[in-house]
Amino acid sequence: MQAIIAEKASQAEALAAPFRHAKKGTHIEIAPCETFPDGALLAWCSGHLFEIVPPHEMDPKLKRWHLETLPMIPQTFKYKIIPAKTSRFKAVKEIIRNPAVTEIISAGDPAREGELIVQLVVRMSGVNKPMRRLWVSSLTPRAVEQAFANLRPIEETMPLYHEAMARSYADWLIGMNASRAYTLLIQSKTKGAGRDVYAVGRVQTPTLALVVKREKEILTFVSKPFYEVVASFNMDGALYEGKWIKEKETRFYERENAEAIRDECMGKEAEAVEVKTENKPVPPPAFHSLSTLQALANKRFNFSPKKTLEVTQSLYERSYVTYPRTDSNHVNPEEAAAFPAILRKLSQLEPYKQWAAGTTRSILSDKRYVDSKKVSDHYASATR
């Protein structure tokens, strides 16, 4: 029997969907079939279940903060269960350690973090059973079945595991050492600093620096009034407004100059000296990544990025849209193959009948939308 370990519950449900299965509380049982002759047990991790222990848990001498103990570079990094994830690890470990399980299928997201989440759980479970890797970014039933039929050797994706481990080590080394160093130095140089801790992180600190830099620019910005000359024109019954422009500049910083142009043009006849017409094909917009969706929702509905994510997440949990936290604007061919059926369903709904029924263009071979090489962890956000 095989044990399949997914990264999260929704992913586990999608992986079980093509097969006859039953949910058994903390895991899913897949009945014997062509893909799994002896059946399979499917469990999920609910994201990262482990974290690197803090310095004082590696060495009690490091509990007190002193500059003399920096830098802290452990010979080996130790892990501990995240307290809130204890029950989830217990459920996964029971599946992995089940005597009937002879092989483990790592089924995290197809990226370094998905690799780390599952392989670390297996490692911390203390088992040494054969492993293979399920590599699938589209969770349509057909794509899932094909992926299970073409499992990869775990050695093939092991570099991603090492890459993720190196990233987590870098986060720990920079965060723990730099936070202690800055905190101790600020406390020694600043009166009244007290026992405040100043956190420094590999990602958070440069990101915060960008926010601070932008905020300083806003605070030091000095507004300067300017003037523009706008005229109303009637050309053979066609009314429009035109703006005075010279050398691509429309602004006057001296009111008198703008008024001089106004006075010179007031009441005079206008003449169209040149008319340019041009036909340009405008392709439909690309699929949404999370950032483009948030930008559009802010512009159209004045939604904050957080509200857009919350709304999209709720739709995702109801299976109305695909996974929202994506930086991709493309989908896989397997996902695109489902679009015609979605359009047929939309054409039966009154609000969309007119638009969906008139859609004849296929994008299945259009690399502007369908390109598996440009899909990383997750494909673009789309309706189901």
mmCIF file of C-alpha atoms in Angstrom:
data_model
loop_
_atom_site.group_PDB
_atom_site.id
_atom_site.type_symbol
_atom_site.label_atom_id
_atom_site.label_comp_id
_atom_site.label_asym_id
_atom_site.label_seq_id
_atom_site.Cartn_x
_atom_site.Cartn_y
_atom_site.Cartn_z
ATOM 1 C CA MET A 1 0.000 0.000 0.000
ATOM 2 C CA GLN A 2 1.114 3.575 -0.717
ATOM 3 C CA ALA A 3 0.851 6.636 1.514
ATOM 4 C CA ILE A 4 0.270 9.950 -0.256
ATOM 5 C CA ILE A 5 1.270 13.083 1.669
ATOM 6 C CA ALA A 6 -0.201 16.339 0.354
ATOM 7 C CA GLU A 7 0.614 19.881 1.428
ATOM 8 C CA LYS A 8 -2.893 20.966 2.446
ATOM 9 C CA ALA A 9 -6.430 19.610 2.789
ATOM 10 C CA SER A 10 -7.863 21.138 -0.403
ATOM 11 C CA GLN A 11 -5.005 19.648 -2.394
ATOM 12 C CA ALA A 12 -5.592 16.231 -0.813
ATOM 13 C CA GLU A 13 -9.260 16.312 -1.806
ATOM 14 C CA ALA A 14 -8.347 17.172 -5.404
ATOM 15 C CA LEU A 15 -5.799 14.344 -5.537
ATOM 16 C CA ALA A 16 -8.395 11.847 -4.301
ATOM 17 C CA ALA A 17 -11.174 13.098 -6.600
ATOM 18 C CA PRO A 18 -10.389 10.925 -9.681
ATOM 19 C CA PHE A 19 -10.561 7.729 -7.598
ATOM 20 C CA ARG A 20 -13.160 5.995 -5.465
ATOM 21 C CA HIS A 21 -12.385 7.171 -1.954
ATOM 22 C CA ALA A 22 -13.779 7.837 1.502
ATOM 23 C CA LYS A 23 -12.779 10.441 4.051
ATOM 24 C CA LYS A 24 -11.895 8.918 7.402
ATOM 25 C CA GLY A 25 -11.638 11.868 9.760
ATOM 26 C CA THR A 26 -7.964 12.830 9.647
ATOM 27 C CA HIS A 27 -7.119 11.140 6.335
ATOM 28 C CA ILE A 28 -8.597 9.807 3.089
ATOM 29 C CA GLU A 29 -8.684 6.169 2.012
ATOM 30 C CA ILE A 30 -8.477 5.439 -1.713
ATOM 31 C CA ALA A 31 -10.013 2.124 -2.729
ATOM 32 C CA PRO A 32 -8.001 -0.409 -4.763
ATOM 33 C CA CYS A 33 -7.970 0.520 -8.439
ATOM 34 C CA GLU A 34 -5.738 0.335 -11.505
ATOM 35 C CA THR A 35 -3.518 3.173 -10.234
ATOM 36 C CA PHE A 36 -3.405 1.845 -6.662
ATOM 37 C CA PRO A 37 -3.835 -1.944 -6.788
ATOM 38 C CA ASP A 38 -3.616 -2.205 -2.992
ATOM 39 C CA GLY A 39 -5.410 1.062 -2.324
ATOM 40 C CA ALA A 40 -3.768 4.115 -0.756
ATOM 41 C CA LEU A 41 -3.880 6.302 2.345
ATOM 42 C CA LEU A 42 -3.852 10.045 1.754
ATOM 43 C CA ALA A 43 -2.943 12.586 4.457
ATOM 44 C CA TRP A 44 -2.141 16.293 4.376
ATOM 45 C CA CYS A 45 0.247 18.597 6.230
ATOM 46 C CA SER A 46 -1.601 21.920 6.559
ATOM 47 C CA GLY A 47 1.499 23.871 5.474
ATOM 48 C CA HIS A 48 4.731 23.794 7.445
ATOM 49 C CA LEU A 49 4.502 21.558 10.515
ATOM 50 C CA PHE A 50 8.041 22.171 11.812
ATOM 51 C CA GLU A 51 10.293 25.117 12.587
ATOM 52 C CA ILE A 52 13.952 25.447 13.491
ATOM 53 C CA VAL A 53 14.363 25.688 17.257
ATOM 54 C CA PRO A 54 15.581 29.009 18.749
ATOM 55 C CA PRO A 55 19.226 29.368 19.838
ATOM 56 C CA HIS A 56 18.707 28.716 23.548
ATOM 57 C CA GLU A 57 17.069 25.365 22.787
ATOM 58 C CA MET A 58 20.174 24.339 20.862
ATOM 59 C CA ASP A 59 22.527 25.651 23.551
ATOM 60 C CA PRO A 60 21.268 26.857 26.984
ATOM 61 C CA LYS A 61 24.256 29.231 27.163
ATOM 62 C CA LEU A 62 22.672 31.311 24.404
ATOM 63 C CA LYS A 63 19.571 32.162 26.432
ATOM 64 C CA ARG A 64 21.159 35.427 27.604
ATOM 65 C CA TRP A 65 21.881 37.918 24.834
ATOM 66 C CA HIS A 66 25.515 39.061 24.544
ATOM 67 C CA LEU A 67 27.403 40.460 21.568
ATOM 68 C CA GLU A 68 30.288 38.161 22.470
ATOM 69 C CA THR A 69 28.215 35.087 21.566
ATOM 70 C CA LEU A 70 27.573 36.339 18.008
ATOM 71 C CA PRO A 71 27.497 35.069 15.371
ATOM 72 C CA MET A 72 25.551 31.966 16.351
ATOM 73 C CA ILE A 73 26.230 29.279 13.738
ATOM 74 C CA PRO A 74 24.945 25.842 14.774
ATOM 75 C CA GLN A 75 26.819 22.743 13.698
ATOM 76 C CA THR A 76 23.419 21.210 12.952
ATOM 77 C CA PHE A 77 19.957 22.752 12.860
ATOM 78 C CA LYS A 78 17.332 21.117 15.033
ATOM 79 C CA TYR A 79 13.598 21.186 14.380
ATOM 80 C CA LYS A 80 10.525 21.115 16.582
ATOM 81 C CA ILE A 81 6.822 20.770 15.890
ATOM 82 C CA ILE A 82 4.893 24.025 15.599
ATOM 83 C CA PRO A 83 2.604 23.860 18.684
ATOM 84 C CA ALA A 84 -0.612 24.522 16.767
ATOM 85 C CA LYS A 85 0.218 21.726 14.293
ATOM 86 C CA THR A 86 0.769 18.882 16.776
ATOM 87 C CA SER A 87 -2.472 17.028 15.981
ATOM 88 C CA ARG A 88 -1.902 17.334 12.231
ATOM 89 C CA PHE A 89 1.608 15.853 12.512
ATOM 90 C CA LYS A 90 0.234 12.991 14.615
ATOM 91 C CA ALA A 91 -2.312 12.186 11.886
ATOM 92 C CA VAL A 92 0.315 12.260 9.121
ATOM 93 C CA LYS A 93 2.815 10.231 11.163
ATOM 94 C CA GLU A 94 0.251 7.493 11.791
ATOM 95 C CA ILE A 95 -0.228 7.113 8.043
ATOM 96 C CA ILE A 96 3.502 7.110 7.288
ATOM 97 C CA ARG A 97 4.279 4.585 10.029
ATOM 98 C CA ASN A 98 1.402 2.273 9.131
ATOM 99 C CA PRO A 99 2.975 -1.209 8.688
ATOM 100 C CA ALA A 100 0.861 -1.759 5.569
ATOM 101 C CA VAL A 101 2.491 1.262 3.879
ATOM 102 C CA THR A 102 5.494 0.205 1.787
ATOM 103 C CA GLU A 103 6.000 3.400 -0.251
ATOM 104 C CA ILE A 104 5.479 7.127 0.329
ATOM 105 C CA ILE A 105 4.392 9.507 -2.421
ATOM 106 C CA SER A 106 5.429 13.112 -1.791
ATOM 107 C CA ALA A 107 2.598 15.247 -3.178
ATOM 108 C CA GLY A 108 3.362 18.795 -2.059
ATOM 109 C CA ASP A 109 3.220 21.795 -4.379
ATOM 110 C CA PRO A 110 5.652 21.498 -7.331
ATOM 111 C CA ALA A 111 8.209 23.921 -5.868
ATOM 112 C CA ARG A 112 10.884 24.073 -3.187
ATOM 113 C CA GLU A 113 8.555 24.785 -0.247
ATOM 114 C CA GLY A 114 6.247 21.936 -1.208
ATOM 115 C CA GLU A 115 9.280 19.698 -1.362
ATOM 116 C CA LEU A 116 10.493 20.790 2.073
ATOM 117 C CA ILE A 117 7.120 20.509 3.811
ATOM 118 C CA VAL A 118 6.563 16.861 2.908
ATOM 119 C CA GLN A 119 10.133 15.567 3.044
ATOM 120 C CA LEU A 120 10.724 17.177 6.449
ATOM 121 C CA VAL A 121 7.590 15.560 7.851
ATOM 122 C CA VAL A 122 8.747 12.162 6.586
ATOM 123 C CA ARG A 123 12.199 12.750 8.048
ATOM 124 C CA MET A 124 10.803 13.809 11.438
ATOM 125 C CA SER A 125 8.541 10.757 11.483
ATOM 126 C CA GLY A 126 11.631 8.577 11.743
ATOM 127 C CA VAL A 127 10.795 6.267 8.844
ATOM 128 C CA ASN A 128 12.998 5.233 5.954
ATOM 129 C CA LYS A 129 10.596 3.912 3.349
ATOM 130 C CA PRO A 130 10.990 4.260 -0.431
ATOM 131 C CA MET A 131 9.683 7.561 -1.795
ATOM 132 C CA ARG A 132 8.569 8.903 -5.146
ATOM 133 C CA ARG A 133 7.423 12.382 -6.166
ATOM 134 C CA LEU A 134 4.051 13.386 -7.614
ATOM 135 C CA TRP A 135 4.662 16.412 -9.834
ATOM 136 C CA VAL A 136 1.451 18.159 -10.859
ATOM 137 C CA SER A 137 0.487 21.832 -10.991
ATOM 138 C CA SER A 138 -2.970 21.349 -12.499
ATOM 139 C CA LEU A 139 -5.450 19.571 -10.245
ATOM 140 C CA THR A 140 -7.968 18.567 -12.888
ATOM 141 C CA PRO A 141 -8.868 14.849 -12.593
ATOM 142 C CA ARG A 142 -7.167 14.017 -15.888
ATOM 143 C CA ALA A 143 -3.940 15.807 -14.912
ATOM 144 C CA VAL A 144 -3.919 14.096 -11.510
ATOM 145 C CA GLU A 145 -4.367 10.634 -13.028
ATOM 146 C CA GLN A 146 -1.559 11.284 -15.525
ATOM 147 C CA ALA A 147 0.749 12.525 -12.772
ATOM 148 C CA PHE A 148 0.157 9.420 -10.629
ATOM 149 C CA ALA A 149 0.916 7.298 -13.678
ATOM 150 C CA ASN A 150 4.237 9.116 -14.131
ATOM 151 C CA LEU A 151 5.674 9.437 -10.624
ATOM 152 C CA ARG A 152 9.234 10.793 -10.454
ATOM 153 C CA PRO A 153 12.142 9.357 -8.468
ATOM 154 C CA ILE A 154 12.534 11.372 -5.260
ATOM 155 C CA GLU A 155 16.210 11.914 -6.154
ATOM 156 C CA GLU A 156 15.110 13.979 -9.147
ATOM 157 C CA THR A 157 13.532 16.689 -6.972
ATOM 158 C CA MET A 158 15.939 16.417 -4.021
ATOM 159 C CA PRO A 159 17.794 19.617 -5.111
ATOM 160 C CA LEU A 160 14.589 21.563 -4.397
ATOM 161 C CA TYR A 161 14.569 20.143 -0.877
ATOM 162 C CA HIS A 162 18.174 21.224 -0.331
ATOM 163 C CA GLU A 163 17.420 24.661 -1.775
ATOM 164 C CA ALA A 164 14.501 25.125 0.611
ATOM 165 C CA MET A 165 16.569 23.937 3.554
ATOM 166 C CA ALA A 166 19.314 26.434 2.644
ATOM 167 C CA ARG A 167 16.713 29.213 2.464
ATOM 168 C CA SER A 168 15.367 28.323 5.919
ATOM 169 C CA TYR A 169 18.904 28.211 7.347
ATOM 170 C CA ALA A 170 19.622 31.644 5.842
ATOM 171 C CA ASP A 171 16.424 33.033 7.384
ATOM 172 C CA TRP A 172 17.405 31.658 10.792
ATOM 173 C CA LEU A 173 21.025 32.834 10.661
ATOM 174 C CA ILE A 174 20.163 36.366 9.542
ATOM 175 C CA GLY A 175 17.097 36.728 11.741
ATOM 176 C CA MET A 176 18.544 35.367 14.973
ATOM 177 C CA ASN A 177 21.975 36.969 14.713
ATOM 178 C CA ALA A 178 21.008 40.338 13.242
ATOM 179 C CA SER A 179 18.031 40.767 15.593
ATOM 180 C CA ARG A 180 20.235 40.204 18.642
ATOM 181 C CA ALA A 181 23.010 42.433 17.275
ATOM 182 C CA TYR A 182 20.726 45.374 16.447
ATOM 183 C CA THR A 183 18.770 45.034 19.675
ATOM 184 C CA LEU A 184 21.890 45.004 21.870
ATOM 185 C CA LEU A 185 23.537 47.871 19.978
ATOM 186 C CA ILE A 186 20.410 50.052 20.053
ATOM 187 C CA GLN A 187 19.903 49.365 23.755
ATOM 188 C CA SER A 188 23.503 50.331 24.498
ATOM 189 C CA LYS A 189 23.315 53.562 22.468
ATOM 190 C CA THR A 190 19.777 54.718 23.231
ATOM 191 C CA LYS A 191 18.532 55.912 26.591
ATOM 192 C CA GLY A 192 15.154 54.540 27.506
ATOM 193 C CA ALA A 193 15.381 51.729 24.955
ATOM 194 C CA GLY A 194 14.456 49.351 27.746
ATOM 195 C CA ARG A 195 14.104 45.716 26.783
ATOM 196 C CA ASP A 196 12.514 46.294 23.387
ATOM 197 C CA VAL A 197 13.494 43.763 20.740
ATOM 198 C CA TYR A 198 14.244 44.923 17.205
ATOM 199 C CA ALA A 199 13.496 42.217 14.675
ATOM 200 C CA VAL A 200 15.638 41.910 11.559
ATOM 201 C CA GLY A 201 14.824 39.498 8.754
ATOM 202 C CA ARG A 202 16.157 38.477 5.365
ATOM 203 C CA VAL A 203 12.899 39.502 3.678
ATOM 204 C CA GLN A 204 11.095 41.746 6.160
ATOM 205 C CA THR A 205 13.935 44.244 6.657
ATOM 206 C CA PRO A 206 14.562 45.195 2.979
ATOM 207 C CA THR A 207 10.798 45.216 2.403
ATOM 208 C CA LEU A 208 10.281 47.521 5.362
ATOM 209 C CA ALA A 209 13.111 49.706 4.064
ATOM 210 C CA LEU A 210 11.238 50.154 0.774
ATOM 211 C CA VAL A 211 8.084 51.169 2.663
ATOM 212 C CA VAL A 212 10.032 53.642 4.825
ATOM 213 C CA LYS A 213 11.788 55.115 1.783
ATOM 214 C CA ARG A 214 8.474 55.652 0.020
ATOM 215 C CA GLU A 215 6.880 57.127 3.150
ATOM 216 C CA LYS A 216 9.764 59.591 3.480
ATOM 217 C CA GLU A 217 9.290 60.644 -0.139
ATOM 218 C CA ILE A 218 5.608 61.284 0.558
ATOM 219 C CA LEU A 219 6.301 63.233 3.747
ATOM 220 C CA THR A 220 8.967 65.418 2.116
ATOM 221 C CA PHE A 221 7.006 66.021 -1.073
ATOM 222 C CA VAL A 222 6.227 69.684 -1.641
ATOM 223 C CA SER A 223 3.246 70.293 -3.862
ATOM 224 C CA LYS A 224 3.655 72.944 -6.523
ATOM 225 C CA PRO A 225 0.598 74.508 -8.172
ATOM 226 C CA PHE A 226 0.370 74.419 -11.955
ATOM 227 C CA TYR A 227 -2.107 75.500 -14.622
ATOM 228 C CA GLU A 228 -3.363 73.972 -17.854
ATOM 229 C CA VAL A 229 -5.302 75.515 -20.714
ATOM 230 C CA VAL A 230 -8.318 73.482 -21.821
ATOM 231 C CA ALA A 231 -10.581 74.578 -24.665
ATOM 232 C CA SER A 232 -13.944 73.305 -25.943
ATOM 233 C CA PHE A 233 -14.212 72.715 -29.705
ATOM 234 C CA ASN A 234 -17.144 72.203 -32.072
ATOM 235 C CA MET A 235 -15.950 70.641 -35.313
ATOM 236 C CA ASP A 236 -18.899 70.118 -37.652
ATOM 237 C CA GLY A 237 -21.156 69.288 -34.718
ATOM 238 C CA ALA A 238 -18.604 67.056 -33.001
ATOM 239 C CA LEU A 239 -17.888 68.399 -29.518
ATOM 240 C CA TYR A 240 -14.681 67.652 -27.684
ATOM 241 C CA GLU A 241 -12.183 69.181 -25.317
ATOM 242 C CA GLY A 242 -8.576 69.805 -26.223
ATOM 243 C CA LYS A 243 -5.610 70.632 -24.041
ATOM 244 C CA TRP A 244 -2.854 73.045 -24.995
ATOM 245 C CA ILE A 245 0.456 71.237 -25.431
ATOM 246 C CA LYS A 246 3.931 72.287 -26.504
ATOM 247 C CA GLU A 247 6.874 69.920 -26.739
ATOM 248 C CA LYS A 248 4.842 67.309 -24.845
ATOM 249 C CA GLU A 249 4.331 69.686 -21.924
ATOM 250 C CA THR A 250 0.869 70.872 -20.834
ATOM 251 C CA ARG A 251 1.643 72.581 -17.537
ATOM 252 C CA PHE A 252 2.279 76.247 -16.741
ATOM 253 C CA TYR A 253 3.813 77.096 -13.398
ATOM 254 C CA GLU A 254 3.124 80.814 -13.863
ATOM 255 C CA ARG A 255 -0.566 81.717 -13.970
ATOM 256 C CA GLU A 256 0.108 84.712 -16.205
ATOM 257 C CA ASN A 257 1.548 82.540 -18.979
ATOM 258 C CA ALA A 258 -1.519 80.278 -18.955
ATOM 259 C CA GLU A 259 -3.857 83.279 -19.029
ATOM 260 C CA ALA A 260 -1.910 84.760 -21.971
ATOM 261 C CA ILE A 261 -2.453 81.597 -24.023
ATOM 262 C CA ARG A 262 -6.129 81.572 -23.016
ATOM 263 C CA ASP A 263 -6.644 85.176 -24.026
ATOM 264 C CA GLU A 264 -4.880 84.659 -27.335
ATOM 265 C CA CYS A 265 -7.088 81.699 -28.278
ATOM 266 C CA MET A 266 -10.410 82.920 -26.874
ATOM 267 C CA GLY A 267 -13.182 83.119 -29.481
ATOM 268 C CA LYS A 268 -11.020 82.218 -32.455
ATOM 269 C CA GLU A 269 -11.883 79.579 -35.029
ATOM 270 C CA ALA A 270 -10.098 76.259 -34.839
ATOM 271 C CA GLU A 271 -8.793 74.251 -37.760
ATOM 272 C CA ALA A 272 -7.940 70.548 -37.881
ATOM 273 C CA VAL A 273 -4.618 70.510 -39.724
ATOM 274 C CA GLU A 274 -3.978 66.775 -39.480
ATOM 275 C CA VAL A 275 -6.061 63.700 -38.677
ATOM 276 C CA LYS A 276 -4.504 60.320 -37.978
ATOM 277 C CA THR A 277 -6.512 57.121 -37.857
ATOM 278 C CA GLU A 278 -5.072 53.788 -36.914
ATOM 279 C CA ASN A 279 -6.512 50.337 -36.370
ATOM 280 C CA LYS A 280 -4.824 48.331 -33.661
ATOM 281 C CA PRO A 281 -5.733 44.803 -32.626
ATOM 282 C CA VAL A 282 -6.158 44.712 -28.853
ATOM 283 C CA PRO A 283 -5.885 41.206 -27.424
ATOM 284 C CA PRO A 284 -7.994 40.212 -24.419
ATOM 285 C CA PRO A 285 -6.286 40.790 -21.062
ATOM 286 C CA ALA A 286 -4.037 38.129 -19.601
ATOM 287 C CA PHE A 287 -5.196 35.816 -16.825
ATOM 288 C CA HIS A 288 -4.894 37.143 -13.303
ATOM 289 C CA SER A 289 -2.136 36.542 -10.821
ATOM 290 C CA LEU A 290 -2.951 37.574 -7.262
ATOM 291 C CA SER A 291 -1.222 40.953 -7.646
ATOM 292 C CA THR A 292 -3.013 41.882 -10.901
ATOM 293 C CA LEU A 293 -6.347 40.782 -9.414
ATOM 294 C CA GLN A 294 -5.735 42.952 -6.347
ATOM 295 C CA ALA A 295 -4.804 45.936 -8.533
ATOM 296 C CA LEU A 296 -7.971 45.568 -10.624
ATOM 297 C CA ALA A 297 -10.235 45.137 -7.579
ATOM 298 C CA ASN A 298 -8.716 48.221 -5.975
ATOM 299 C CA LYS A 299 -9.249 50.282 -9.125
ATOM 300 C CA ARG A 300 -12.778 49.049 -9.843
ATOM 301 C CA PHE A 301 -14.212 48.467 -6.351
ATOM 302 C CA ASN A 302 -11.726 50.286 -4.100
ATOM 303 C CA PHE A 303 -10.964 46.975 -2.355
ATOM 304 C CA SER A 304 -7.819 46.731 -0.256
ATOM 305 C CA PRO A 305 -5.371 43.937 -1.209
ATOM 306 C CA LYS A 306 -6.366 42.116 1.991
ATOM 307 C CA LYS A 307 -10.094 42.246 1.183
ATOM 308 C CA THR A 308 -9.501 41.016 -2.367
ATOM 309 C CA LEU A 309 -7.511 38.058 -1.032
ATOM 310 C CA GLU A 310 -10.179 37.256 1.566
ATOM 311 C CA VAL A 311 -12.992 37.340 -1.024
ATOM 312 C CA THR A 312 -11.013 35.273 -3.526
ATOM 313 C CA GLN A 313 -9.997 32.788 -0.833
ATOM 314 C CA SER A 314 -13.644 32.307 0.170
ATOM 315 C CA LEU A 315 -14.555 31.697 -3.490
ATOM 316 C CA TYR A 316 -11.679 29.227 -3.794
ATOM 317 C CA GLU A 317 -12.871 27.288 -0.754
ATOM 318 C CA ARG A 318 -16.262 26.961 -2.467
ATOM 319 C CA SER A 319 -14.562 25.783 -5.692
ATOM 320 C CA TYR A 320 -15.670 28.837 -7.695
ATOM 321 C CA VAL A 321 -12.120 29.954 -8.554
ATOM 322 C CA THR A 322 -8.716 28.315 -8.634
ATOM 323 C CA TYR A 323 -5.995 28.778 -6.022
ATOM 324 C CA PRO A 324 -5.676 32.561 -5.480
ATOM 325 C CA ARG A 325 -2.120 32.888 -4.131
ATOM 326 C CA THR A 326 -0.327 32.670 -7.457
ATOM 327 C CA ASP A 327 2.217 34.822 -9.270
ATOM 328 C CA SER A 328 1.523 33.197 -12.646
ATOM 329 C CA ASN A 329 -0.534 34.635 -15.521
ATOM 330 C CA HIS A 330 -0.643 31.341 -17.427
ATOM 331 C CA VAL A 331 -2.366 27.979 -17.111
ATOM 332 C CA ASN A 332 -1.404 24.443 -18.062
ATOM 333 C CA PRO A 333 -2.885 22.710 -21.133
ATOM 334 C CA GLU A 334 -4.764 20.340 -18.790
ATOM 335 C CA GLU A 335 -6.511 23.244 -17.090
ATOM 336 C CA ALA A 336 -7.229 24.997 -20.384
ATOM 337 C CA ALA A 337 -8.866 21.842 -21.730
ATOM 338 C CA ALA A 338 -11.681 22.388 -19.211
ATOM 339 C CA PHE A 339 -12.474 25.920 -20.464
ATOM 340 C CA PRO A 340 -14.933 24.908 -23.253
ATOM 341 C CA ALA A 341 -17.081 23.001 -20.744
ATOM 342 C CA ILE A 342 -17.041 26.014 -18.383
ATOM 343 C CA LEU A 343 -18.142 28.298 -21.236
ATOM 344 C CA ARG A 344 -20.980 25.909 -22.131
ATOM 345 C CA LYS A 345 -22.223 26.076 -18.554
ATOM 346 C CA LEU A 346 -21.953 29.876 -18.505
ATOM 347 C CA SER A 347 -23.911 30.102 -21.757
ATOM 348 C CA GLN A 348 -26.893 28.592 -19.915
ATOM 349 C CA LEU A 349 -26.926 31.394 -17.323
ATOM 350 C CA GLU A 350 -28.882 34.497 -18.241
ATOM 351 C CA PRO A 351 -26.321 37.134 -17.147
ATOM 352 C CA TYR A 352 -23.600 35.519 -19.284
ATOM 353 C CA LYS A 353 -25.614 33.908 -22.096
ATOM 354 C CA GLN A 354 -24.999 36.687 -24.605
ATOM 355 C CA TRP A 355 -21.237 36.742 -24.082
ATOM 356 C CA ALA A 356 -20.462 33.059 -23.560
ATOM 357 C CA ALA A 357 -22.612 31.821 -26.417
ATOM 358 C CA GLY A 358 -20.833 34.140 -28.866
ATOM 359 C CA THR A 359 -17.349 33.014 -27.868
ATOM 360 C CA THR A 360 -15.840 30.874 -30.616
ATOM 361 C CA ARG A 361 -12.113 31.546 -30.274
ATOM 362 C CA SER A 362 -10.019 28.778 -28.711
ATOM 363 C CA ILE A 363 -6.949 29.628 -26.626
ATOM 364 C CA LEU A 364 -5.735 26.056 -26.168
ATOM 365 C CA SER A 365 -2.708 26.688 -28.422
ATOM 366 C CA ASP A 366 -2.223 30.361 -27.506
ATOM 367 C CA LYS A 367 0.987 30.655 -25.443
ATOM 368 C CA ARG A 368 -0.132 34.064 -24.199
ATOM 369 C CA TYR A 369 -2.483 32.138 -21.920
ATOM 370 C CA VAL A 370 -1.489 28.457 -22.013
ATOM 371 C CA ASP A 371 2.146 27.719 -21.295
ATOM 372 C CA SER A 372 3.207 25.118 -18.754
ATOM 373 C CA LYS A 373 6.779 26.477 -18.786
ATOM 374 C CA LYS A 374 5.541 29.731 -17.251
ATOM 375 C CA VAL A 375 3.545 28.067 -14.478
ATOM 376 C CA SER A 376 5.436 27.746 -11.203
ATOM 377 C CA ASP A 377 3.730 26.528 -8.005
ATOM 378 C CA HIS A 378 0.224 27.368 -9.197
ATOM 379 C CA TYR A 379 -1.375 28.426 -12.450
ATOM 380 C CA ALA A 380 -3.214 31.700 -12.980
ATOM 381 C CA SER A 381 -6.350 32.484 -11.019
ATOM 382 C CA ALA A 382 -9.455 31.623 -13.017
ATOM 383 C CA THR A 383 -13.097 30.784 -12.489
ATOM 384 C CA ARG A 384 -14.146 27.145 -12.473
#
